Every structure is written in C-alpha cells, then in structure tokens.
Coordinates of C-alpha atoms in Angstrom, one line a residue:
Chain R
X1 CA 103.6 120.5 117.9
X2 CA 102.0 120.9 121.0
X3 CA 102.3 123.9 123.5
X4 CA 101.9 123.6 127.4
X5 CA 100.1 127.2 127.9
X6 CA 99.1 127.6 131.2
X7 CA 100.5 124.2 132.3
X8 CA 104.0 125.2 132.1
X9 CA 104.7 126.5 135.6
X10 CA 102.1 123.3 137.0
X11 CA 102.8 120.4 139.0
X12 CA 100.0 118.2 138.8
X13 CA 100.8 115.5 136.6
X14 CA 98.7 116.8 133.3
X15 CA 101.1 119.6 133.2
X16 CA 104.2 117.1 133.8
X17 CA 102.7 115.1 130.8
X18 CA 101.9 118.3 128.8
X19 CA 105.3 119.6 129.3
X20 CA 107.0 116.1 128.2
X21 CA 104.6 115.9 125.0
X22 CA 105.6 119.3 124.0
X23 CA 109.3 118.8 124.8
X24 CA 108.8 115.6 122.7
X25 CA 106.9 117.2 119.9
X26 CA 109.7 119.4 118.4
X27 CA 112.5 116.1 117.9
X28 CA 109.6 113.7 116.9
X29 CA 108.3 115.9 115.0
X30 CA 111.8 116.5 113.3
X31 CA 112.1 113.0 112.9
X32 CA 109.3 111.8 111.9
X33 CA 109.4 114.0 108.9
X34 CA 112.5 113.0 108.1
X35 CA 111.3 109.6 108.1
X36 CA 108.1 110.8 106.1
X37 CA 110.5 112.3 103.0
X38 CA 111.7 108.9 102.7
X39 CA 108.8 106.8 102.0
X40 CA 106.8 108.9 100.3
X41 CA 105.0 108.7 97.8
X42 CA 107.1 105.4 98.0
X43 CA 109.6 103.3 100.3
X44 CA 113.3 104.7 98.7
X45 CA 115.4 103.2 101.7
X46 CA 117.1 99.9 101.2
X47 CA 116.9 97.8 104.6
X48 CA 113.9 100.3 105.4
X49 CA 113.5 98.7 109.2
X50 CA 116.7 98.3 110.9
X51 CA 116.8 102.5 109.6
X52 CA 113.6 103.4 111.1
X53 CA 114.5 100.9 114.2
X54 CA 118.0 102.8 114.6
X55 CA 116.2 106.4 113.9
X56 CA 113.3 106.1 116.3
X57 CA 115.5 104.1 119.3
X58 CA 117.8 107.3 119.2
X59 CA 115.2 109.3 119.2
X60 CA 113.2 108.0 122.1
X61 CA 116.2 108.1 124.0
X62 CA 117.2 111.9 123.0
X63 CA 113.2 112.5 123.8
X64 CA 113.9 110.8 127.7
X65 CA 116.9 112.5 128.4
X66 CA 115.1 115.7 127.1
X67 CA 112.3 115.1 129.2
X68 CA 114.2 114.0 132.2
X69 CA 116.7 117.8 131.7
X70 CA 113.3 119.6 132.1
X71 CA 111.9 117.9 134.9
X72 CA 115.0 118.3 137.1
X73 CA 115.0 121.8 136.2
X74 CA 111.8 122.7 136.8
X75 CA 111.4 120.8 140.1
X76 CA 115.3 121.4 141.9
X77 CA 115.5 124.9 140.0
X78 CA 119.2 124.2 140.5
X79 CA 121.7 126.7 137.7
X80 CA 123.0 123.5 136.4
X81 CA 120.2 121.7 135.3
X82 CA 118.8 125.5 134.0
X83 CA 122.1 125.5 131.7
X84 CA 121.8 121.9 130.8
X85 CA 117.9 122.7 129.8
X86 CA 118.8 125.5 127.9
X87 CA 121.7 123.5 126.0
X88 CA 119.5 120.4 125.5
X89 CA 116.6 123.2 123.4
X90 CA 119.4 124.1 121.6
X91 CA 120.4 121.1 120.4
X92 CA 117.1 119.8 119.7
X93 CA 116.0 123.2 117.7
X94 CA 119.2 122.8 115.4
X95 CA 118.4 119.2 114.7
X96 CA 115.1 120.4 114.3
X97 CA 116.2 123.1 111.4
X98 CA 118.6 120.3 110.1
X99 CA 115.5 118.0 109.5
X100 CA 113.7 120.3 108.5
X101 CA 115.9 121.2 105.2
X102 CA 117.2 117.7 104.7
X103 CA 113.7 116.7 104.5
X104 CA 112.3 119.3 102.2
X105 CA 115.6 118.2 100.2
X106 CA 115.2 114.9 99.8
X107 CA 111.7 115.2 98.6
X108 CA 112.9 117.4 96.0
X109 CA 115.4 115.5 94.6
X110 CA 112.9 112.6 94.4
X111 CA 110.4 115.2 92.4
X112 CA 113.1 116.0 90.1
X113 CA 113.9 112.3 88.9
X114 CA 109.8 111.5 88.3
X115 CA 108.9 111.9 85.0
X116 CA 105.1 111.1 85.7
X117 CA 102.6 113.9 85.8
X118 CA 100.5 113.0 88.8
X119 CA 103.0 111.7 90.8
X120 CA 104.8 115.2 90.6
X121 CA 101.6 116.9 91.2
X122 CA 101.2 114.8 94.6
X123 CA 104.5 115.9 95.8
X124 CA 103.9 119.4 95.0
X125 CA 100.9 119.7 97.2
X126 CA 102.1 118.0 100.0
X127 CA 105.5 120.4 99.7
X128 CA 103.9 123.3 99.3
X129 CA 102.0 122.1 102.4
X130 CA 104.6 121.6 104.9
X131 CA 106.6 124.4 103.4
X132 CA 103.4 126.8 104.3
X133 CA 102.9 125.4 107.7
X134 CA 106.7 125.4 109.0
X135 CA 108.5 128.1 106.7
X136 CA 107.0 131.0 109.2
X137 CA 107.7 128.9 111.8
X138 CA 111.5 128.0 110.4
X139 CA 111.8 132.0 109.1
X140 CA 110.2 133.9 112.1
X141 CA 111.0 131.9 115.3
X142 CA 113.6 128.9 114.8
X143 CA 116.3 130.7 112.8
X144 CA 116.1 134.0 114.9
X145 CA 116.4 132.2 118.0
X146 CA 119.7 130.2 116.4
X147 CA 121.0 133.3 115.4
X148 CA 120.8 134.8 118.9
X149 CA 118.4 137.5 117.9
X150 CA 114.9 137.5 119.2
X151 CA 112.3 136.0 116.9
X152 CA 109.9 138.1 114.9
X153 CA 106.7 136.5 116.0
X154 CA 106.2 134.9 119.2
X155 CA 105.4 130.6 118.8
X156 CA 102.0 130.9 119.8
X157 CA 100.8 133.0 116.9
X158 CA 103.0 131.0 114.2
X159 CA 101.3 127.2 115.2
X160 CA 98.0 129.5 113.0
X161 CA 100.1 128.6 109.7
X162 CA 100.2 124.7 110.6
X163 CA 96.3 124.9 109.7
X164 CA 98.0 124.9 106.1
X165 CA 99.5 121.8 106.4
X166 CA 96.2 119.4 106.8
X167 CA 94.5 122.0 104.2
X168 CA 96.8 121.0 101.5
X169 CA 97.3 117.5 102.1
X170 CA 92.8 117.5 102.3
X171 CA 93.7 118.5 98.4
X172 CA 96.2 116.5 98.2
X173 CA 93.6 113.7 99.0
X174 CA 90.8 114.5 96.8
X175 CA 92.5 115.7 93.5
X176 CA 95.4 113.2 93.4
X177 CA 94.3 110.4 95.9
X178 CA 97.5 110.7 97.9
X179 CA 97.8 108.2 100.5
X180 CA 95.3 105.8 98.8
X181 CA 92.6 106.9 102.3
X182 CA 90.4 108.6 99.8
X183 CA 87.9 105.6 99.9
X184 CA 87.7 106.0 103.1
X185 CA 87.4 109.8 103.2
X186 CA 84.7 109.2 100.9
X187 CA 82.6 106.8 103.2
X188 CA 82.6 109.0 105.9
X189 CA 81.5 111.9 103.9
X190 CA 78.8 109.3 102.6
X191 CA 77.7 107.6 105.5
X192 CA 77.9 111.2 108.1
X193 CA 76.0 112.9 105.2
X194 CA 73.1 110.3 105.2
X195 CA 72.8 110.6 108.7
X196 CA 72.5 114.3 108.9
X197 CA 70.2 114.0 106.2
X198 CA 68.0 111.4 107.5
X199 CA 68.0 113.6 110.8
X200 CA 67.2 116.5 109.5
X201 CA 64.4 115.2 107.6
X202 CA 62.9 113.2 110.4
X203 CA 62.7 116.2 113.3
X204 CA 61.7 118.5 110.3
X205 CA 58.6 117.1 109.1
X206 CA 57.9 116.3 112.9
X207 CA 58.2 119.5 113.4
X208 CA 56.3 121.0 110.4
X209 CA 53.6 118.7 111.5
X210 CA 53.7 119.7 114.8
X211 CA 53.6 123.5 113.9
X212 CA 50.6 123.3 111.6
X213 CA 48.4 119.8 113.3
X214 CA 49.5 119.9 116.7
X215 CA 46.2 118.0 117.8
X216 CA 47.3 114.8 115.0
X217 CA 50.5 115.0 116.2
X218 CA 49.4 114.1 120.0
X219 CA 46.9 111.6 118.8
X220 CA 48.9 109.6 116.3
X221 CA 52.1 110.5 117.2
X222 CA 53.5 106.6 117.3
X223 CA 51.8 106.7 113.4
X224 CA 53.4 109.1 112.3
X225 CA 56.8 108.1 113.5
X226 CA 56.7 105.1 112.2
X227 CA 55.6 106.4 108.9
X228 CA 58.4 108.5 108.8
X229 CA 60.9 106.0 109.4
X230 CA 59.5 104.1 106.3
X231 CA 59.3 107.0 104.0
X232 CA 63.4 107.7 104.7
X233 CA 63.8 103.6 104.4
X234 CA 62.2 104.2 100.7
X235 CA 64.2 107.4 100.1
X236 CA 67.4 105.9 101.5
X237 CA 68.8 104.1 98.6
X238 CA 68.0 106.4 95.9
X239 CA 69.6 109.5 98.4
X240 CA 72.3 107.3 98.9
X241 CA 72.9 106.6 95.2
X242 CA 72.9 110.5 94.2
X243 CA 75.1 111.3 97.2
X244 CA 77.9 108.6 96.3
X245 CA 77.9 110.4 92.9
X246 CA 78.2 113.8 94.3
X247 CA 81.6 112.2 96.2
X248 CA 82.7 110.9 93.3
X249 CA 82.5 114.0 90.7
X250 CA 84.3 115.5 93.4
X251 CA 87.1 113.0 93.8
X252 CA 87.5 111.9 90.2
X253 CA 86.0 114.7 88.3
X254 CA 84.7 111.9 85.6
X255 CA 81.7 114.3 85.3
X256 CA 82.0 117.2 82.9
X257 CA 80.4 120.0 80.8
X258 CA 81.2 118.5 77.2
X259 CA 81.1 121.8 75.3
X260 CA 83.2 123.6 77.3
X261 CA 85.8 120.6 77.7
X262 CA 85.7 120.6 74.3
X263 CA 86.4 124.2 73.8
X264 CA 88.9 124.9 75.8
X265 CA 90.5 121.5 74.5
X266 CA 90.8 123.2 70.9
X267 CA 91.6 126.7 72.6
X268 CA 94.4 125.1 74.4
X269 CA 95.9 123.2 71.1
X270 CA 96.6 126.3 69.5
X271 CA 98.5 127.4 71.6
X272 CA 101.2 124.5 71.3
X273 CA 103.8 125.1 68.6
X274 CA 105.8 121.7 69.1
X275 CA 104.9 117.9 68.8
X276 CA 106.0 117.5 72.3
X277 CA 104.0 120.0 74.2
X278 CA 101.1 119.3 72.0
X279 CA 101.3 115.7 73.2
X280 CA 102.2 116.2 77.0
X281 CA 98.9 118.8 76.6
X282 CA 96.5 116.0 74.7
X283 CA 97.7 113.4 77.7
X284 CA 96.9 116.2 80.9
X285 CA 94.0 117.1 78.9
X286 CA 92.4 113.7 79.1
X287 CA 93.5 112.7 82.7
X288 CA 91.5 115.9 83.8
X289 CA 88.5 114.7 82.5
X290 CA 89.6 110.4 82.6
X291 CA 91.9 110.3 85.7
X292 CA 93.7 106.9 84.5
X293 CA 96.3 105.0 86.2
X294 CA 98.8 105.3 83.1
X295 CA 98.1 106.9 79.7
X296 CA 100.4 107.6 76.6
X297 CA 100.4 108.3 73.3
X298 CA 101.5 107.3 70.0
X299 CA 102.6 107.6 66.7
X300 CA 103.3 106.0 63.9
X301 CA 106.0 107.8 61.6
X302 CA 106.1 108.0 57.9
X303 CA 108.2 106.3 55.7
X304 CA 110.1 104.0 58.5
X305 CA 106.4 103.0 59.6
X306 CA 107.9 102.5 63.3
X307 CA 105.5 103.5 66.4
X308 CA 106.7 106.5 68.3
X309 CA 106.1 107.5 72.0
X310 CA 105.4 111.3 72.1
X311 CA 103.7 111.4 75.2
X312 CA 103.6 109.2 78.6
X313 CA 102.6 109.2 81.9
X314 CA 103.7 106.1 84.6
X315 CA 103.2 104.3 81.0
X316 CA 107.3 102.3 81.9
X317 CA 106.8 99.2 80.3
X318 CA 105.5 100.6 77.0
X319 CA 108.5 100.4 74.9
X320 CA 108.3 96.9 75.5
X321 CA 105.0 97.0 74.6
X322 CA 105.7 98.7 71.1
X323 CA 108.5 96.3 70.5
X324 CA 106.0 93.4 71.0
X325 CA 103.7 95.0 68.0
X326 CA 106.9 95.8 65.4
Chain T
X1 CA 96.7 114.0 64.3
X2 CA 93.7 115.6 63.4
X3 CA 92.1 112.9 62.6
X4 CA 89.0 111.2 63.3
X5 CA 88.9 108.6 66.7
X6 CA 88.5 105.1 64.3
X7 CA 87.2 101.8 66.3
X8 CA 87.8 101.7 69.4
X9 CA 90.3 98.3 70.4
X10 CA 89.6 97.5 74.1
X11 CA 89.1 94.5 77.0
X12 CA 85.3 94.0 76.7
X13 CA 84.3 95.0 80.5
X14 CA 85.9 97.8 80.1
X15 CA 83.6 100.1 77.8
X16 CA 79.7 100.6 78.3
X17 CA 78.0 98.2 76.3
X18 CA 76.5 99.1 72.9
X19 CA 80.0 101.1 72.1
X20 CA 81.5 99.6 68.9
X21 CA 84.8 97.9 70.2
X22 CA 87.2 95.5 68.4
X23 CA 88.5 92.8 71.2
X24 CA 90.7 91.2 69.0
X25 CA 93.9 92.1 71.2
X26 CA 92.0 91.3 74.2
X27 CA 94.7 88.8 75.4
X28 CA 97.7 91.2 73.8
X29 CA 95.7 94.6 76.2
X30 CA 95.7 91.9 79.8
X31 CA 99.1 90.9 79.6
X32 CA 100.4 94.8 79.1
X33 CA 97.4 96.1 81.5
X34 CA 95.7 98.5 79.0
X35 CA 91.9 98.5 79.2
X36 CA 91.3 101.2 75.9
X37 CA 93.3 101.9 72.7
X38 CA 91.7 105.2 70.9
X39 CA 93.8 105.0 67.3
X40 CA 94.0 107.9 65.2
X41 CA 92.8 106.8 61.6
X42 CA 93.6 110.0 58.5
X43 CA 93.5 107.8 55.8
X44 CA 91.2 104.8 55.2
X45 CA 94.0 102.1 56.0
X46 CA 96.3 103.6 57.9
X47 CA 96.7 104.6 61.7
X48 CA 98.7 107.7 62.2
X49 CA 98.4 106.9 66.0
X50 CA 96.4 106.1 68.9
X51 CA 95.8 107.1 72.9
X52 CA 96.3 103.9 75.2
X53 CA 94.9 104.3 78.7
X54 CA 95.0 101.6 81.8
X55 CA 92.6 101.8 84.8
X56 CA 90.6 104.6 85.8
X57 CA 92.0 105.4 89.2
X58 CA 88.4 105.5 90.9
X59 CA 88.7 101.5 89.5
X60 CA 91.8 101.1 91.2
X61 CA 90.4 102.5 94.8
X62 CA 87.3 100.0 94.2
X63 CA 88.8 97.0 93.8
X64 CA 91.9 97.5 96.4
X65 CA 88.9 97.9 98.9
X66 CA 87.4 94.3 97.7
X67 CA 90.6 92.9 98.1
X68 CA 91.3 94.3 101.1
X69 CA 87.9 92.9 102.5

C-alpha cells in the first residue's frame, strides 16, 4: 500500500504518479494476494498462465480506468467525475474485502488437506502474518467505511500493523525456509557481516594506534596500513568460517545443548498416553534438533510380523517403500 | 520402543566417518531417497522398529545453489 500524504492535492507529476501508485496499490494489492494464495507453498491452479494472464490483464485495465476516474476528477473538479471517483473506491474497496477473505480462504483449505508437519507450520506463519498486518486494516477502516459508518482508526495509523507482515514472513524464512531465499538471506548476513567486521577492525586499531603513538602513526602510516590489511587477509577465513556457522545454528538449529535436549525429550514422553501422539512427538522431536526433508517412523508388529507406519512427515511414497521390504 | 538405537543402516556419505554403519541397502536407501535408517533393536534378533530420515534441509539449500550455478 502506498499513501500520497502531502502529494494528494499536487500537480507536479510526482504527485500525479504518487496518486496513480496509491490508487493502484489497493486492486493490485487485492490481486496479487489472491494470486499469492494460489501458488503457495505450491502451484494448485491447472492452466496456471492463461489464469494469471486473464487475472492481471483485467486488472491493469480496472487499475487505468481507476487512474484515469481520479485524474479527471481532480483536474476538471466536475460533480460527475467526483461521483464516478467515489463509485470507482467503492468498487475497488469491496473487491478488495472480497480478496481479502477469498484469499485467507483458500489458504486455509489448502492447510487443512496437508498432513505434513512443516509444511503446515509454513502456512501458519505466513497466515498469521497477513492476518496481523490487514485484519486492523480490514476490521478498523475497510468494513466501517462499507458499512457507511466512519472507520475507527484513520488509514495512516493502521499501515503501522503492515510492519507484521514482513516480521512474520523474516520467521517464516529462517525457521521453515519458506520461499527457498534463505541461502540467499544467509549470504547477505555473511558477506555485510564480514564487511562491518573487517571495517570496524581496520579504523579501530588505526585509531587505538593513533590515540596512544600518534608520532608512529605519522611516520609509518603506509606500514601500518598495509599490515593491517594482511592481518584481516589472515583472520578472514577463519572469521568467515565461525560466522557461516553462527548463520547456520540460526537457520537450521543442527547445534544443540545435548543434556537438555535429552531431558526435555524424556520429560515430553511422559506425557503421551497413546502410540500415535507418542510417535507424531518422537518425529517433531527429532526435526527440531535434525530439520530433514522427510522423516517417519516404524514398527514392526507382533505376531503378523508386518511393518507399521505410526508416524510421517512428507514421507508419501513410504508404503511403497514398506511393501518393497515384505 | 524403549529400546536401544542398534547399527545404524545408511548411504555411506551420508554419516561422519568412523560411525559404525551397515551399507548393505545402499542401492535399496537411493532409489527410495533415504540417507539414515536408526532401527530399534529389544531383543537380540529382532527389530521392533526403526526412524528413516531423507536429506537434511540445510543439504537440500546447498546443493540447489550448485545446481543452480
């Protein structure tokens, strides 16, 4: 969303642009949520691109007309165009509201037919995400204003809550590598983290050197740069190596305190009173400390002697697996 | 299933070295795209049951970025 501020009674051509991006914003926006609830975590549309061709070609042209309404009645100031500007936000904040809900929808029905444990977990954060950036938005402007009542909060204050919706997708990211970018998230921590570093190290010792042998510094200043350039060449590697495994306990959480997983590992058993919840709790229990692609576990039951599944996660082809052993 | 963790069965490059593996199935564990099967041993002969896992995820992120490059 965007919001034209101070621009909105302007007529250089930034607030012209300004005003079009907002007036944009709220269909696109719609839209392109819309669009988001169907492909993720995966593409669920059947002939996926003539869809999104047909979706984003109406849209564009809704988005011109919208843009065009505005203009004309901002720059003739005519009744009619007013009326047809005021019509034209009404449509768009409906369809908005409508998106809205048939987006959260659809990604809840699509949570409620996944049986795997992470994949649920990824859609949770990334609802509970958008629900805490646009519910005060839906609750406190949209639906007022569709009611005909005046809204609770005014906009301005209520784009605050959208700082939620990159927050939870951030944890999204790191815990349950939605989106597959964590690699790249992880670089740039890496790489901006060796530079600060490197920085930092460089003016400090300069400094401290300065500070306490200002005289040296003056004299064999070119010496002492260069010496400091190979001292962080010879730290680099090593720094680099301990850094990349900082990023990674924090992404994959393979590091652990062994007595304590251990602990609350037996702590956590006890408490499970059925075959079936002590199995889905053995299989979460390991993925926290082993994050794994797929996982399951098995038994094998007395007297038939057959292998049993008791717990699975994204583990589909197993049966076949098991039927391969028998 | 409160049994011991028995021999581990598992692909080769898949466990530290120096851990005491079986790769016996190693063939059976490609084809199905399990790296580590942790059986559950009670009585001398006998496996009650076992925990099968596939790729560590932080695998999976490594090696879509070599194929990608």
């Amino acid at each position: 969303m965007t919001s034209p501020g101070k621009y909105f009674p302007g007529t250089d051509w930034i607030a012209y642009l300004i005003r079009a991006f907002h007036v944009s914003s709220y269909f696109l926006g719609a839209v392109t949520f819309v669009h988001f609830t169907f492909i993720f975590p995966r593409i669920r549309i059947k002939s996926f691109n003539p869809f999104n061709k047909i979706l984003y070609s109406v849209s564009f042209l809704f988005c011109a007309v919208l843009i065009f309404v505005q203009l004309k009645s901002i720059s003739n100031n005519a009744s009619g165009w007013v009326l047809q500007w005021r019509s034209s936000g009404e449509i768009t904040e409906v369809i908005l509201l409508i998106s809205m809900i048939s987006g959260a929808v659809n990604l809840y029905l699509y949570y409620r037919k996944i049986i795997d444990r992470t994949e649920r977990k990824k859609i949770e954060w990334i609802f509970w995400g958008i629900a805490a950036g646009a519910c005060p938005f839906l609750l406190l402007w949209l639906l007022p204003r569709l009611l005909g009542i005046k809204e609770f909060i005014p906009e301005e204050f209520l784009l605050v809550f959208l700082v939620l919706v990159p927050a939870f997708f951030a944890m999204a990211v790191v815990r349950y590598h939605v989106f597959e970018i964590d690699v790249f998230v992880k670089k740039s921590i890496l790489y901006s983290s060796l530079t600060f570093i490197t920085i930092i190290l460089y003016f400090g010792i300069v400094t401290v050197i300065t500070f306490f042998a200002n005289e040296l510094m003056k004299e064999y200043g070119n010496l002492v740069s260069i010496f400091l350039i190979l001292l962080i060449a010879v730290i680099f590697n090593p720094l680099q190596i301990r850094l990349r495994s900082f990023i990674d306990r924090i992404f994959y959480r393979e590091s652990y305190n062994f007595e304590k997983t251990v602990s609350d590992f037996s702590a956590g058993i006890k408490n499970q009173n059925t075959i079936t919840g002590l199995s889905k709790f053995v299989i979460a229990e390991i993925e926290k400390i082993i994050p794994v692609k797929k996982i399951a576990l098995i038994a094998v039951t007395q007297p038939e002697n057959k292998i049993r599944i008791l717990s699975r996660n994204n583990f589909d082809d197993l049966p076949e697996f098991i039927s391969t052993l028998e | 299933m409160s049994s011991d963790p028995a021999k581990i069965i598992s692909l080769k490059e898949k466990v530290e070295p120096g851990i005491f593996e079986d790769n016996l199935m190693t063939e059976v564990l490609k084809k199905w795209k399990i790296n580590l099967v942790i059986p559950f041993v009670p009585e001398p002969k006998d496996t009650a049951g076992a925990v099968l896992l596939g790729d560590k995820l932080s695998e999976i992120v490594t090696r879509n970025r070599i194929l990608k490059s």
